Amino acid sequence: MEDPKRLVQEASGYLRKAESSMFGGKNQDAVELLKKANEGATQAAQQIPDDFQVKSLLQKIEKLRKDLERKGIATRPDSGGSLPFEVEAQLGHIRESILSKDLERARRELDNYYSRFAGPYSDIPQIKEMQFQIQFLEKDAEAARARKEAEQKANAASLEQHEALCREWENTFRKIPCFDGLAMNVPGLLDQKQAFGLAISTMDDYNKVNFTAQQSITLEGFVNDVKHRMQQFESNLSASTGAIADEVNASIQNHIDVLNKDTAWVSALEQKPQFVGKNEMEALAQRIEEISPLFDESTALLQKLRHTFGLLTTLNDDRKAARSKRITMRPSIVDGAEGGEAINAARAALLNSYPAATIISGAVVKPWESKHTEGWLDNTRTQWVVKNTLETVVELAAKLNDLNFSLFAMHVEKVVNLDGTFGRVVSHILFEEQMAEENIAVV
C-alpha cells in the first residue's frame, strides 16, 4: 500500500501541470494529467478519507474538470463524448452543487439523476465519483452540525453563568444603603459615610469582573446609580457637615456675644456678671464631640469649632470667677427649731447628691409659706388628691474640693396633714452658684 502523503504530493504536482496545460491550450495533455491526479487523490482518499488536504485536492480536481468540460473536453473515463446530452447536463448540475458545497441541492440533483436515468447510466464512473464527493460533503456537514451544537451548548452554559453573575452583583449592589451626603443629622451622615466606603470597595471589586456578555438592565441601573451618587457624595457631604459645624459654631459665638455685651457689672458692683450654665456648656461640648467623627482632626472647620469653644470656655470661666466674688449667703430669717429642721433636711439632700462635700454653713432665707394644690394623682385619673404644704428656701455654703466652693439654693417642704400635724421634711437642689472662698469665710 502506497504512502497516502506521497500520493497527495504527486497528485498535486499533476494537478498543477494540468492547470498549466489547460491555460496553454493543451487540453488533451491537461485531461491526461488530470486523470493521473484524480487516480492518486482517489487512492489517498480511500486510506485517509477525512484528511483536509485530500478533500481540498479532490475539490480542485473537480473544479479543473468542470472548467475543461465547459470547453467541450471530455474528462471522464470511457466517456468519449458518448453520453447523451441530458445525462451530461444532469451530471453538470450535480457537479456544480458539489463544487458550491450545496449538499441539499446535490442530493436532490442526484435523486433526480437516478429517477431519470435508470439502467447503465446509474453505474457509470462519473456518478460513482460524485456519490463519493457527496459523502465527503455529508461528513463535513455532520461535523459542522456537531461543532454548532457544541458551540450552542457552550454558549448556553456561558450565558447561564453570565446571568447568574449579573444576579449576584445585583444583590451585592442592593446591599449598599442609600447615601447622598444630604442628611442634616450626624448619625445619618456617619451611616452614609460607611455606605460610601462600602460603595467604593464594591465598585473596585465590580470593575475587576470580566463579564462575557451584555450586563442586565437591572445591574446597569444599579451601577449607574451608585456611580452618580459617588460623584456627588463628597461635595454634598462637605456642604452638609459645613452647615452642621456652622450651626454649632453660631450657637457658641452667640453665647460669646451675649457675654461680651454684658458689661454693666463691671461698674455696678451690686450686679453679677452673666455666665453660661454647666448644662449648656456640657451640651455644646457634647455636640462638638458628636460631630467630630465627620471630620479629620486636621480639618479647618473642626479646628475652628474647637477654638471658638475654647474662647467661650475661657470667657465663661472668667465670668464665673468674677461672679463668685459677688456671691454671698443671705442672712437667716428663720431660727430655732423650725430653722434647724429646714437646714438639716437641706444638708441631707445636698450630701445625697454630693457625698464628698463639706457643708460649711446654712441659712433659711425665706419664711415658711403655705401652699395648696390639688389634682389627679396620676394619668389614670382615678384619684383626686388635695395637698397642703409648707415651703421655704435654704442656702448652703459648701466646699466641693480643694479649689471649688459653691452656694446651693435648696427647696424645702413638709406636708400639712388633715389633723394639723406635719409629714417628713424633704428637700432638693434648686440651683448652684460658684462662690469665692473668701466670701464663705466671712459668713
mmCIF file of C-alpha atoms in Angstrom, residues 248-249 252-253 256 281 288-289 297 299-315:
data_model
loop_
_atom_site.group_PDB
_atom_site.id
_atom_site.type_symbol
_atom_site.label_atom_id
_atom_site.label_comp_id
_atom_site.label_asym_id
_atom_site.label_seq_id
_atom_site.Cartn_x
_atom_site.Cartn_y
_atom_site.Cartn_z
ATOM 1 C CA VAL A 248 -22.833 74.747 66.325
ATOM 2 C CA ASN A 249 -20.241 77.475 65.850
ATOM 3 C CA ILE A 252 -21.138 79.129 70.597
ATOM 4 C CA GLN A 253 -20.474 82.545 69.095
ATOM 5 C CA ILE A 256 -19.710 84.755 73.415
ATOM 6 C CA MET A 281 -21.588 74.135 78.280
ATOM 7 C CA ILE A 288 -18.734 69.093 69.194
ATOM 8 C CA GLU A 289 -17.669 65.548 70.081
ATOM 9 C CA GLU A 297 -8.714 66.047 63.108
ATOM 10 C CA THR A 299 -9.958 69.795 59.161
ATOM 11 C CA ALA A 300 -10.164 73.590 59.407
ATOM 12 C CA LEU A 301 -13.872 73.554 60.312
ATOM 13 C CA LEU A 302 -13.308 71.263 63.290
ATOM 14 C CA GLN A 303 -10.260 73.243 64.425
ATOM 15 C CA LYS A 304 -12.247 76.473 64.183
ATOM 16 C CA LEU A 305 -15.104 74.962 66.177
ATOM 17 C CA ARG A 306 -12.859 73.808 68.994
ATOM 18 C CA HIS A 307 -11.024 77.101 69.025
ATOM 19 C CA THR A 308 -14.295 79.037 69.335
ATOM 20 C CA PHE A 309 -15.464 76.760 72.134
ATOM 21 C CA GLY A 310 -12.123 77.277 73.874
ATOM 22 C CA LEU A 311 -12.673 81.042 73.709
ATOM 23 C CA LEU A 312 -16.142 80.626 75.233
ATOM 24 C CA THR A 313 -14.793 78.350 77.967
ATOM 25 C CA THR A 314 -12.101 80.848 78.945
ATOM 26 C CA LEU A 315 -14.516 83.778 78.840
#
